[in-house]
Amino acid sequence: MSIPNTIAITEELIASHGLKPDEYERILELIGREPSFTELGIFSAMWNEHCSYKSSKKWLRTLPTTGPYVIHGPGENAGVVDIGDGDCVIFKMESHNHPSYIEPYQGAATGVGGILRDVFTMGARPIAAMNALRFGAPDHAKTRHLVAGVVAGVGGYGNSFGVPTVGGEVEFDARYNGNCLVNAFAAGLAKTDAIFLSEAKGVGLPVVYLGAKTGRDGVGGATMASAEFDDTIEEKRPTVQVGDPFTEKCLLEACLELMQTGAVIAIQDMGAAGLTCSAVEMGAKGDLGIELDLDKVPVREENMSAYEMMLSESQERMLMVLEPARKDEAEAIFVKWGLDFAIVGKTTDDLRFRVLHQGEEVANLPIKDLGDQAPEYDRPWREPGRFSALPATDVAEPEDYAAALLTLVGSPNNSSRRWVWEQYDTLIQGNSLQIPGGDAGVVRVEGHPTKALAFSSDVTPRYVEADPFEGGKQAVAECWRNLTAVGAEPLASTDNLNFGNPERPEIMGQFVKAIEGIGEACRALGFPIVSGNVSLYNETNGEGILPTPTIGGVGLIPDWSQMAKIGTMQPGDVVLLFGGDGTHLGQSVYMRDVLGLADGPAPEVHLGDEKRNGDFIRSLIRNGQATACHDISAGGLALALAEMSIASGLGMKIDISDAAGPAHATLFGEDQARYVVSVPADMGNFLMVNAEGAGVPFRKLGTVGGETFAVEGLFEVSVSQLRDAHESWFPDYMDATPAEAAE
């Protein structure tokens, strides 16, 4: 063996495996002896944050996970939601932050590959992908390199595999300088009577290895992803996996074909911690033991040790418990697709995890203590501080409203992301109805004449840092709003909780309060969490990221012919605001990008208002009464209207003279639960009467037409100026020389 199993266990070795002294003592108590080197690696992999959720389990249990559409909630590879007619949507979001910072292309690519496997291992054919990307300040030395590599990796893998990327986010902030975030989302379609789970069943059944061969890439990846970064970051490059989307495509087709045979009893993809995690989770869930013979594992490198094989995170691999009578049939399918098929073990009844290699038992451990009974912590946490109220009158008005709006539409965080999403295949499979650039991506349900699914991903990290509770609520509400704005009924959500070091009470406090806010919003909006991922220790040299609990959501459109878009206004349309006027400038992008300030509380999220206003908007869209719709979020009313003008190629004349508050609050305030809708001229009065009857605040803003965006008495700017500012920032930034980018 290249690495012997008899390496002396030292304090340094224990620490390098991410295990604390008390955790090592617990290991000694559990097994009654010193662990072998392979066993130490197994404990390290299974007890790290990435696999065990030891710091977060207590709080995750408080989230709502059931609902009228939920078939399977958290605990499986992905969540499952019923969409009627015998169909279901299977979806999840997961992070690949640490690998993407170390090696951006492969880190992002394998993040996409991993989330796709989570979906199709349950029997679904992937139909849509999204990604939520956050990078450091544009002028930071590494940012352009990371943007270029991550975007290329996402596109390279997703495009080659053949799944459309229909939505996502890209954001810049100096707090991500040392730790970018790459959150990948995938959704697939399956039949409700053909869902495959990971729980092993039956004793003495073959455990089968499927897919690509095992190499040394990604050894220790899960442990690396559960640690802070420091100046030795480049040394961790070997822990990043290498992906092959074409092998993944073959694996998808082979798995879906195999699933139709009745051979599959349980199936689990090999993600974080590879063979170790997949085998342990399958056995522990089924209250069974697992015995593995590593001599049977297909490998692509010579002299691989037990430690390396157990901890390798080589991609495009699955583990399955097989119906013995179907062995030959199953093997033939995988051989046909050019993939490995090997019986590498069996299920047992003794709740032990045994690993054999070259005639030696290199591991013999209690499987439940590795899996669902791994350590769980109630870490100390501190209540986050709060900002005092910031009246709009205490925030300076812009000297030039037109210049302020042009600054916002052309800023790093509010400009068009076309440069990014044009590198993704957004149309493959031929079912995409809305691609990135609007409120939500929309994909037809294959085989159904009218149904479509909508997808969105959202969080506003600056809100979460200012007030984790309100920020957590807002992330859910904005995702729910974006689905509503295209006419979809929000069904369920997935979370990707990205935070710093949970051993710091102030960081743990952010996590706890954000979870509380997320839970409250999900309950109020009927939007349960059915899957997700926690990513902690997103820090470099003690500098943590902004708290970033990303929410991905799925909604159902019964008839896509009544779907709304942001860019379909017509000349002569009336422009209506539903929801109150803008008042809140605390933590707004107006303050950040125009005034260069960050102050005040996050906006409050009134969930009753969100539900009432959203249900009203969804109803008018489905009644065919809206020509275009857009929710109001970052940048307030002015930015929402400008984006609609840019997307439609039409101007508008707006009058806010009778608004109660100051003009800059009305235009740039980021109050929640609000939408802008354009409607035919003869429909405006009717809808305002309906809104009054429903208790929904409303305002007639003006009319669509011409080539300028004008707010009476304040400013006028051409749509072409807005478009140029909106579309130019990203390509100019990515094409600039390093010296130019730093200016």
XYZ file of C-alpha atoms in Angstrom:
743
model
C 0.000 0.000 0.000
C 1.204 3.511 -0.779
C 0.112 4.709 2.670
C 0.339 2.026 5.358
C -2.528 1.472 7.748
C -0.177 1.398 10.716
C 0.789 5.081 10.843
C 1.224 6.258 14.424
C -1.702 8.355 15.647
C -0.285 11.607 17.022
C -1.881 14.807 18.302
C -0.721 16.532 15.136
C -2.285 13.860 12.942
C -5.566 14.070 14.844
C -5.633 17.858 14.502
C -4.816 17.683 10.784
C -7.930 15.532 10.362
C -10.122 18.258 11.842
C -10.838 16.339 15.048
C -10.802 18.072 18.403
C -9.143 16.354 21.420
C -12.549 15.656 23.026
C -13.793 14.118 19.787
C -10.770 11.831 19.675
C -11.470 10.798 23.277
C -15.007 9.952 22.216
C -13.585 7.759 19.453
C -11.439 5.884 21.968
C -14.494 5.318 24.182
C -16.590 4.097 21.263
C -14.156 1.525 19.910
C -12.154 0.754 23.055
C -8.805 1.079 21.312
C -6.677 3.345 19.181
C -8.106 3.676 15.674
C -6.163 2.581 12.619
C -5.080 5.243 10.169
C -7.971 4.377 7.862
C -10.413 4.484 10.769
C -9.138 7.900 11.766
C -9.793 9.084 8.216
C -13.304 7.614 8.292
C -14.140 9.371 11.571
C -12.659 12.591 10.206
C -14.834 12.389 7.103
C -18.060 11.471 8.880
C -17.730 13.795 11.861
C -16.825 16.968 9.989
C -19.422 19.710 9.572
C -19.955 18.961 5.894
C -21.207 15.435 6.527
C -22.441 15.414 10.131
C -24.093 18.864 10.444
C -22.972 18.678 14.069
C -23.285 22.415 14.728
C -26.533 22.905 12.854
C -28.723 19.822 13.433
C -30.353 21.272 16.546
C -31.566 24.324 14.639
C -32.388 22.645 11.327
C -34.962 20.516 13.151
C -36.968 23.684 13.849
C -37.624 24.353 10.158
C -40.996 23.417 8.611
C -40.469 20.462 6.289
C -43.962 19.183 5.533
C -46.824 20.478 3.446
C -49.635 19.431 1.110
C -47.264 18.887 -1.820
C -44.283 17.380 0.027
C -43.536 13.698 -0.670
C -40.033 13.553 0.849
C -38.439 16.241 2.964
C -34.857 16.534 4.280
C -32.885 13.365 4.890
C -32.718 12.042 1.352
C -30.415 13.068 -1.479
C -32.968 15.716 -2.495
C -36.488 16.873 -1.661
C -39.528 15.600 -3.542
C -42.689 17.600 -4.242
C -45.898 16.446 -5.947
C -46.968 18.448 -9.026
C -50.002 16.317 -9.903
C -50.800 13.870 -12.715
C -48.434 11.287 -11.236
C -45.418 13.591 -11.611
C -43.089 15.052 -9.018
C -40.191 17.491 -8.998
C -37.001 16.511 -7.145
C -34.628 19.336 -6.226
C -31.834 20.515 -3.976
C -29.200 23.231 -3.589
C -25.696 22.534 -2.318
C -22.439 24.424 -1.835
C -19.013 23.879 -3.384
C -17.421 26.971 -1.893
C -14.061 25.813 -0.624
C -13.099 23.763 -3.717
C -14.121 26.640 -6.012
C -11.856 29.100 -4.241
C -8.895 26.726 -4.480
C -9.469 25.594 -8.069
C -12.332 27.612 -9.586
C -13.034 25.644 -12.766
C -13.062 22.126 -11.306
C -14.519 23.317 -7.995
C -17.550 24.809 -9.715
C -17.819 22.035 -12.313
C -17.899 19.262 -9.724
C -20.378 21.284 -7.677
C -22.732 21.104 -10.652
C -21.977 17.404 -11.148
C -22.643 16.610 -7.507
C -26.016 18.342 -7.366
C -27.127 16.670 -10.610
C -26.292 13.258 -9.105
C -28.296 14.103 -5.979
C -31.305 14.529 -8.245
C -30.982 11.629 -10.643
C -29.950 9.147 -7.962
C -33.575 9.445 -6.820
C -34.904 8.534 -10.248
C -35.393 11.987 -11.757
C -34.224 13.264 -15.116
C -32.652 16.705 -14.509
C -34.549 19.503 -16.275
C -33.135 22.718 -14.818
C -30.106 24.121 -13.016
C -29.342 27.380 -11.217
C -26.345 28.757 -9.406
C -25.846 31.461 -6.780
C -22.323 32.909 -6.990
C -20.680 35.424 -4.686
C -17.262 36.896 -5.222
C -14.994 39.438 -3.557
C -14.712 43.114 -4.460
C -14.264 43.693 -8.201
C -10.898 45.364 -7.596
C -9.508 42.475 -5.516
C -6.577 40.694 -7.161
C -8.283 37.264 -7.313
C -11.837 38.249 -8.209
C -11.710 38.230 -12.016
C -9.762 34.977 -11.986
C -12.404 33.379 -9.769
C -15.327 34.774 -11.800
C -13.840 33.525 -15.069
C -12.990 30.080 -13.688
C -16.239 29.485 -11.802
C -18.499 30.620 -14.640
C -16.527 28.516 -17.125
C -16.730 25.519 -14.778
C -20.481 25.843 -14.278
C -21.051 26.201 -18.003
C -18.514 23.578 -19.029
C -20.115 20.867 -16.913
C -23.795 21.816 -17.209
C -23.662 22.452 -20.953
C -21.852 19.206 -21.652
C -24.195 17.209 -19.448
C -27.193 18.749 -21.184
C -29.236 20.591 -18.579
C -30.427 24.204 -19.056
C -29.281 26.827 -16.570
C -32.386 28.961 -16.075
C -31.593 31.287 -13.183
C -29.326 32.300 -10.359
C -27.420 35.183 -8.783
C -24.019 36.846 -9.032
C -22.898 39.312 -6.371
C -19.690 41.087 -5.367
C -18.630 42.184 -1.898
C -15.268 42.608 -0.206
C -16.362 40.173 2.500
C -16.036 37.345 -0.031
C -12.449 38.298 -0.965
C -10.999 35.260 0.771
C -13.892 32.844 0.317
C -16.132 32.896 -2.735
C -19.489 31.095 -2.621
C -20.640 28.651 -5.281
C -24.129 27.312 -4.565
C -25.485 24.910 -7.193
C -29.158 23.981 -7.659
C -30.697 21.225 -9.759
C -34.236 20.009 -10.318
C -35.529 16.947 -12.102
C -38.797 15.266 -13.046
C -39.832 11.803 -11.935
C -42.951 9.705 -11.504
C -44.329 9.649 -7.970
C -44.420 5.854 -8.014
C -40.781 5.550 -9.127
C -38.773 7.428 -6.479
C -35.576 5.772 -5.272
C -34.255 6.200 -1.727
C -30.911 5.658 -0.039
C -32.013 3.465 2.894
C -30.522 -0.008 2.626
C -32.937 -2.929 3.212
C -32.269 -6.633 3.634
C -29.332 -8.626 5.025
C -26.679 -10.306 2.902
C -27.497 -8.293 -0.199
C -24.803 -7.179 -2.607
C -23.446 -3.636 -2.357
C -22.547 -2.522 -5.864
C -20.146 0.167 -7.067
C -21.307 1.995 -10.219
C -19.796 4.556 -12.569
C -16.269 5.885 -12.969
C -13.091 4.493 -11.439
C -11.668 5.724 -8.132
C -8.563 7.883 -8.152
C -6.692 10.015 -5.659
C -8.465 13.272 -6.545
C -10.472 14.849 -3.765
C -8.975 12.800 -0.915
C -9.956 14.666 2.252
C -12.263 17.064 0.411
C -15.075 16.980 2.980
C -12.665 17.671 5.825
C -11.149 20.561 3.861
C -14.623 21.975 3.279
C -15.202 22.008 7.040
C -12.201 24.156 7.910
C -11.172 27.783 7.725
C -8.663 28.891 5.119
C -5.296 30.461 5.860
C -2.174 31.334 3.883
C -1.528 27.647 3.087
C -4.591 27.524 0.838
C -2.656 26.437 -2.275
C -1.514 23.292 -0.475
C -5.143 22.117 -0.453
C -5.415 21.949 -4.249
C -5.127 18.095 -4.303
C -8.334 17.915 -2.240
C -10.358 19.306 -5.169
C -12.126 16.736 -7.321
C -11.951 16.501 -11.110
C -15.186 16.040 -13.041
C -16.161 14.512 -16.385
C -19.644 15.568 -17.542
C -19.737 13.059 -20.370
C -19.225 10.179 -17.943
C -21.931 11.736 -15.763
C -24.336 11.768 -18.705
C -23.679 8.069 -19.283
C -24.167 7.447 -15.560
C -27.528 9.234 -15.677
C -28.795 7.161 -18.575
C -27.481 3.914 -17.076
C -29.068 4.632 -13.683
C -32.453 5.566 -15.158
C -32.396 2.430 -17.309
C -31.383 0.295 -14.341
C -34.157 1.754 -12.200
C -36.754 0.483 -14.632
C -35.628 -3.142 -14.106
C -36.601 -3.448 -10.448
C -32.998 -4.248 -9.494
C -32.437 -1.225 -7.251
C -33.205 -1.632 -3.540
C -31.315 1.497 -2.438
C -28.999 3.911 -4.191
C -26.740 6.732 -3.045
C -24.398 8.974 -4.963
C -20.777 9.253 -3.825
C -20.365 12.911 -2.967
C -18.546 14.337 0.036
C -16.353 11.695 1.704
C -16.960 9.386 -1.239
C -17.252 5.665 -0.584
C -17.167 6.202 3.183
C -20.159 8.511 3.411
C -22.324 6.734 0.851
C -21.828 3.315 2.463
C -22.294 4.572 6.025
C -25.425 6.569 5.209
C -27.067 3.682 3.359
C -26.365 1.245 6.159
C -27.122 3.527 9.114
C -30.456 4.670 7.628
C -31.539 1.055 7.230
C -30.251 -0.051 10.664
C -27.875 -2.400 8.887
C -24.151 -2.980 8.831
C -21.981 -2.799 5.707
C -18.933 -4.837 4.800
C -16.710 -3.551 1.974
C -13.874 -5.339 0.163
C -11.638 -2.676 -1.338
C -9.850 -5.185 -3.532
C -13.039 -5.197 -5.633
C -13.193 -1.378 -6.072
C -12.385 -0.232 -9.637
C -9.352 2.077 -9.449
C -7.523 4.153 -12.034
C -4.253 4.537 -10.105
C -1.746 2.006 -8.836
C -1.026 1.118 -5.215
C -3.974 2.980 -3.766
C -4.241 2.547 -0.020
C -7.407 1.797 1.927
C -7.301 5.328 3.302
C -7.166 6.812 -0.189
C -9.945 4.636 -1.562
C -12.254 5.309 1.364
C -11.750 9.091 1.294
C -11.382 9.723 -2.431
C -14.025 12.057 -3.850
C -13.562 11.010 -7.457
C -16.670 12.044 -9.360
C -19.410 10.257 -11.305
C -19.773 7.318 -8.875
C -22.742 5.639 -7.192
C -23.285 2.946 -4.603
C -26.276 0.620 -4.741
C -27.878 -2.215 -2.849
C -28.910 -4.674 -5.522
C -31.608 -7.318 -5.907
C -29.325 -10.389 -6.310
C -31.416 -12.042 -9.008
C -30.985 -8.967 -11.234
C -27.194 -8.833 -11.027
C -26.446 -9.935 -14.587
C -29.122 -7.676 -16.057
C -27.848 -4.694 -14.082
C -24.230 -5.315 -14.996
C -25.082 -5.547 -18.689
C -26.640 -2.079 -18.601
C -23.535 -0.493 -17.108
C -21.173 -2.341 -19.428
C -23.268 -1.095 -22.360
C -22.795 2.510 -21.174
C -19.035 2.011 -20.757
C -19.134 2.245 -16.952
C -17.744 0.156 -14.139
C -19.990 -2.274 -12.272
C -18.520 -4.158 -9.331
C -19.918 -5.942 -6.287
C -17.750 -4.466 -3.533
C -19.524 -5.617 -0.389
C -22.682 -6.776 1.340
C -25.217 -5.701 3.912
C -24.977 -7.262 7.382
C -27.132 -7.420 10.502
C -24.517 -6.380 13.077
C -24.524 -2.551 12.703
C -20.777 -2.609 12.014
C -18.908 -0.863 9.251
C -16.158 -3.250 8.144
C -13.554 -2.497 5.509
C -11.245 -5.199 4.123
C -8.128 -4.588 2.041
C -5.432 -6.990 0.887
C -6.493 -9.632 3.378
C -6.525 -7.190 6.314
C -9.461 -5.713 8.206
C -8.496 -2.030 8.076
C -11.664 -0.729 9.741
C -14.308 -2.120 12.067
C -16.502 0.619 13.474
C -20.043 1.133 14.863
C -21.982 2.355 11.842
C -24.672 4.347 13.695
C -22.071 6.395 15.548
C -20.530 7.283 12.227
C -23.845 8.168 10.621
C -27.083 9.335 12.172
C -25.693 9.244 15.736
C -22.580 11.327 14.997
C -21.711 14.127 17.459
C -24.170 16.947 17.843
C -23.357 20.286 19.459
C -25.404 23.062 21.008
C -22.834 25.749 20.421
C -22.903 28.960 22.458
C -24.422 31.857 20.554
C -24.858 35.554 21.059
C -27.905 37.619 20.168
C -26.875 39.862 17.247
C -26.877 43.607 17.777
C -29.418 45.789 16.024
C -29.206 49.045 14.120
C -31.346 51.905 15.361
C -34.071 53.255 13.096
C -32.949 55.377 10.164
C -35.688 57.734 8.911
C -35.524 58.466 5.201
C -35.284 62.161 5.994
C -31.883 61.468 7.591
C -30.563 60.023 4.328
C -29.327 62.506 1.748
C -31.183 62.909 -1.524
C -29.148 62.527 -4.716
C -27.898 65.707 -6.299
C -28.921 64.286 -9.686
C -31.665 61.639 -9.784
C -30.874 60.552 -13.352
C -27.190 60.074 -12.481
C -28.151 58.122 -9.365
C -30.355 55.755 -11.378
C -27.658 55.265 -14.026
C -25.189 54.479 -11.231
C -27.526 51.815 -9.849
C -28.370 50.108 -13.151
C -24.688 50.031 -14.077
C -23.238 49.026 -10.696
C -21.333 45.763 -10.157
C -24.262 44.248 -8.256
C -27.240 45.557 -10.235
C -25.953 45.479 -13.796
C -26.979 42.842 -16.319
C -25.556 39.321 -15.782
C -25.784 38.583 -19.516
C -21.998 38.038 -19.710
C -22.447 35.211 -17.223
C -25.548 33.455 -18.438
C -24.704 33.629 -22.121
C -21.918 31.170 -21.279
C -24.555 28.712 -20.097
C -26.837 26.679 -22.329
C -30.217 28.020 -21.299
C -32.289 26.341 -24.022
C -31.092 22.724 -24.232
C -33.905 20.130 -23.914
C -36.183 22.652 -25.692
C -38.487 23.353 -22.756
C -37.189 26.688 -21.442
C -39.878 29.384 -21.374
C -37.952 31.968 -19.355
C -34.182 32.128 -19.191
C -32.015 34.196 -16.803
C -32.671 37.922 -16.753
C -36.183 37.933 -15.280
C -37.686 37.173 -11.884
C -37.613 33.381 -12.267
C -36.571 30.715 -14.751
C -39.452 28.726 -16.229
C -39.382 25.279 -17.859
C -42.241 23.325 -19.439
C -43.198 20.023 -17.848
C -42.311 17.475 -20.519
C -45.355 15.521 -21.629
C -47.947 17.911 -20.213
C -49.738 20.377 -22.520
C -49.876 23.374 -20.171
C -47.865 22.884 -16.964
C -44.569 24.602 -16.267
C -42.202 24.853 -13.315
C -40.612 28.089 -12.104
C -37.301 28.359 -10.252
C -35.665 31.169 -8.277
C -32.715 31.627 -5.921
C -32.472 34.559 -3.507
C -30.834 36.112 -0.458
C -29.720 39.636 0.477
C -26.633 39.106 2.666
C -26.357 42.748 3.759
C -29.842 42.436 5.270
C -28.877 39.210 7.061
C -25.814 40.828 8.604
C -27.787 43.883 9.737
C -30.595 41.734 11.184
C -30.313 37.950 10.728
C -33.940 37.355 11.699
C -35.438 39.837 9.235
C -32.800 38.929 6.644
C -33.716 35.247 6.897
C -37.386 36.137 6.455
C -36.560 38.358 3.490
C -34.591 35.648 1.672
C -37.622 33.361 1.780
C -40.067 36.166 0.938
C -38.073 37.353 -2.072
C -37.784 33.842 -3.489
C -41.530 33.360 -2.961
C -42.190 36.768 -4.581
C -40.054 36.001 -7.627
C -41.996 32.806 -8.273
C -45.262 34.653 -7.776
C -44.179 37.421 -10.208
C -44.185 34.949 -13.127
C -47.562 33.513 -12.080
C -46.314 30.412 -10.272
C -47.718 28.968 -7.068
C -44.695 28.498 -4.772
C -44.588 24.835 -3.698
C -41.475 24.323 -1.601
C -37.921 25.504 -1.059
C -34.360 24.357 -0.465
C -31.767 26.197 1.594
C -28.019 26.639 1.315
C -26.844 28.132 4.594
C -23.413 29.747 4.141
C -21.848 31.164 7.310
C -18.484 31.672 8.991
C -16.998 29.829 11.973
C -19.780 28.424 14.233
C -17.354 28.256 17.142
C -17.574 32.042 17.322
C -20.722 32.937 19.335
C -21.482 35.983 17.189
C -21.446 33.842 14.020
C -23.527 31.124 15.642
C -25.956 33.855 16.713
C -26.337 34.937 13.088
C -27.050 31.342 12.122
C -29.632 30.783 14.865
C -31.579 33.981 14.202
C -31.465 33.497 10.421
C -32.915 30.001 10.873
C -35.666 31.469 13.054
C -36.516 34.016 10.372
C -36.445 31.436 7.586
C -38.712 29.125 9.569
C -41.225 31.858 10.352
C -41.425 32.933 6.706
C -41.722 29.381 5.386
C -44.604 28.668 7.762
C -46.446 31.915 6.980
C -46.077 31.516 3.211
C -46.691 27.747 3.028
C -43.235 27.264 1.558
C -41.579 24.347 3.429
C -37.883 23.479 3.287
C -37.555 20.019 1.715
C -33.793 19.773 1.201
C -30.628 21.778 1.622
C -27.064 22.140 2.720
C -25.097 23.881 5.461
C -21.686 25.369 4.672
C -19.780 26.681 7.687
C -16.218 27.851 8.287
C -16.355 30.187 5.282
C -13.486 32.284 6.616
C -9.921 33.135 5.664
C -7.468 34.307 8.313
C -10.371 35.006 10.664
C -12.304 37.167 8.172
C -15.784 35.708 7.705
C -18.124 36.047 4.758
C -21.377 37.942 4.966
C -23.984 35.545 6.364
C -25.573 34.149 3.214
C -28.521 31.777 3.685
C -29.500 31.244 0.051
C -33.073 30.087 -0.603
C -33.956 28.197 -3.794
C -37.613 27.751 -4.618
C -39.876 25.844 -7.006
C -43.311 26.945 -8.153
C -45.984 25.476 -10.422
C -47.661 27.289 -13.312
C -50.845 25.417 -14.325
C -51.029 27.132 -17.722
C -47.875 28.708 -19.079
C -49.841 30.711 -21.643
C -50.797 33.015 -18.721
C -47.245 33.365 -17.443
C -45.858 36.875 -16.772
C -42.464 38.302 -17.789
C -40.649 41.546 -16.995
C -40.000 42.602 -20.600
C -43.404 42.411 -22.282
C -44.889 45.876 -21.606
C -46.900 47.330 -24.500
C -47.254 50.975 -25.612
C -50.206 52.577 -23.876
C -50.164 50.187 -20.903
C -50.925 51.576 -17.469
C -48.214 51.013 -14.849
C -49.490 50.064 -11.390
C -47.730 49.609 -8.066
C -49.204 47.005 -5.708
C -47.980 47.252 -2.128
C -47.095 50.421 -0.237
C -44.835 53.284 -1.241
C -41.115 53.109 -0.650
C -40.011 54.411 2.763
C -37.049 52.298 3.906
C -33.515 53.300 2.901
C -31.558 51.453 5.612
C -29.085 48.939 4.057
C -30.327 49.927 0.598
C -28.228 49.766 -2.558
C -28.986 53.470 -2.992
C -27.073 54.155 0.213
C -24.299 51.747 -0.703
C -23.754 52.556 -4.377
C -24.757 56.218 -4.583
C -23.837 57.566 -1.137
C -21.091 55.076 -0.275
C -22.695 54.282 3.100
C -23.909 51.175 4.946
C -26.197 52.067 7.812
C -29.581 51.445 9.333
C -31.715 48.350 9.912
C -32.794 45.831 7.315
C -36.353 46.346 6.030
C -39.037 44.593 8.035
C -40.827 41.742 6.325
C -44.543 41.705 7.096
C -45.472 38.181 6.140
C -49.219 38.772 6.154
C -48.723 41.536 3.596
C -46.461 39.277 1.525
C -49.086 36.539 1.384
C -52.028 38.850 0.659
C -50.263 40.920 -1.995
C -48.629 37.916 -3.639
C -51.886 35.963 -3.874
C -53.511 39.007 -5.517
C -50.693 39.362 -8.062
C -50.773 35.662 -8.903
C -54.520 35.848 -9.474
C -54.353 38.789 -11.895
C -51.520 37.125 -13.842
C -53.465 33.888 -14.158
C -56.522 35.837 -15.274
C -54.493 37.211 -18.169
C -54.744 40.781 -16.884
C -51.030 41.665 -16.748
C -48.856 42.402 -19.768
C -45.703 42.439 -17.587
C -44.802 42.023 -13.927
C -41.723 42.534 -11.752
C -41.211 42.297 -8.025
C -39.529 45.209 -6.224
C -36.347 44.361 -4.352
C -32.824 45.838 -4.436
C -32.868 49.396 -5.771
C -36.544 49.881 -5.004
C -39.220 51.124 -7.385
C -36.864 53.084 -9.638
C -34.614 50.132 -10.423
C -37.588 47.780 -10.938
C -39.177 50.178 -13.429
C -35.860 50.793 -15.191
C -35.311 47.026 -15.585
C -38.781 46.665 -17.105
C -38.070 49.521 -19.522
C -34.724 48.025 -20.538
C -36.207 44.559 -21.044
C -39.205 45.898 -23.004
C -37.314 48.530 -25.014
C -39.997 51.048 -24.060
C -40.025 54.186 -21.971
C -42.594 55.261 -19.422
C -43.875 58.430 -17.798
C -44.198 58.124 -14.037
C -45.781 60.500 -11.522
C -45.087 60.104 -7.785
C -45.916 63.666 -6.810
C -48.675 62.672 -4.405
C -46.528 60.162 -2.480
C -46.383 61.023 1.214
C -42.650 60.558 1.814
C -39.537 62.099 0.274
C -38.962 61.337 -3.402
C -35.711 59.398 -2.919
C -37.433 57.072 -0.429
C -40.370 56.552 -2.813
C -38.015 55.718 -5.671
C -35.179 53.841 -3.942
C -36.744 52.496 -0.723
C -36.500 48.712 -0.399
C -39.758 48.040 1.432
C -40.977 44.486 0.902
C -44.165 42.810 -0.432
C -44.336 45.006 -3.531
C -44.790 44.478 -7.282
C -44.948 46.609 -10.420
C -47.457 45.486 -13.048
C -48.256 46.847 -16.494
C -51.805 46.280 -17.724
C -53.857 47.310 -20.742
C -55.245 50.844 -20.356
C -58.843 49.619 -20.120
C -57.941 47.237 -17.282
C -56.289 49.689 -14.879
C -59.326 51.028 -13.029
C -60.867 47.572 -12.724
C -57.740 46.150 -11.090
C -57.389 49.078 -8.710
C -60.977 48.492 -7.546
C -60.176 44.795 -7.083
C -57.032 45.645 -5.125
C -58.984 47.946 -2.839
C -61.477 45.172 -2.197
C -58.663 42.739 -1.401
C -56.979 45.184 0.991
C -53.908 45.507 -1.240
C -52.340 49.005 -1.302
C -51.964 50.325 -4.840
C -50.859 53.337 -6.822
C -51.278 54.308 -10.456
C -47.787 55.293 -11.524
C -48.140 56.274 -15.159
C -48.130 54.949 -18.713
C -45.839 53.041 -21.066
C -44.518 54.561 -24.267
C -41.785 56.535 -25.980
C -38.036 56.188 -25.684
C -37.411 57.839 -22.309
C -37.913 56.825 -18.694
C -39.236 59.919 -16.950
C -40.363 60.704 -13.422
C -42.305 63.930 -13.528
C -40.506 66.840 -11.925
C -37.381 64.828 -11.080
C -35.566 63.394 -14.093
C -35.695 61.995 -17.601
C -33.259 59.489 -19.090
C -33.359 57.589 -22.378
C -33.957 53.868 -22.411
C -30.825 53.487 -24.553
C -28.749 55.206 -21.838
C -30.193 52.867 -19.236
C -29.522 49.830 -21.423
C -25.943 50.860 -22.167
C -25.195 51.380 -18.475
C -26.935 48.139 -17.541
C -25.268 45.938 -20.151
C -21.739 47.362 -20.183
C -20.368 46.852 -16.674
C -19.756 43.099 -16.725
C -18.124 42.758 -20.160
C -16.060 45.906 -19.559
C -14.887 44.526 -16.233
C -13.994 41.085 -17.553
C -12.226 42.547 -20.627
C -10.196 45.112 -18.648
C -6.511 44.741 -17.934
C -5.640 44.103 -14.264
C -4.532 47.728 -13.904
C -7.778 49.030 -15.394
C -9.892 46.760 -13.192
C -8.158 48.081 -10.069
C -8.947 51.719 -10.933
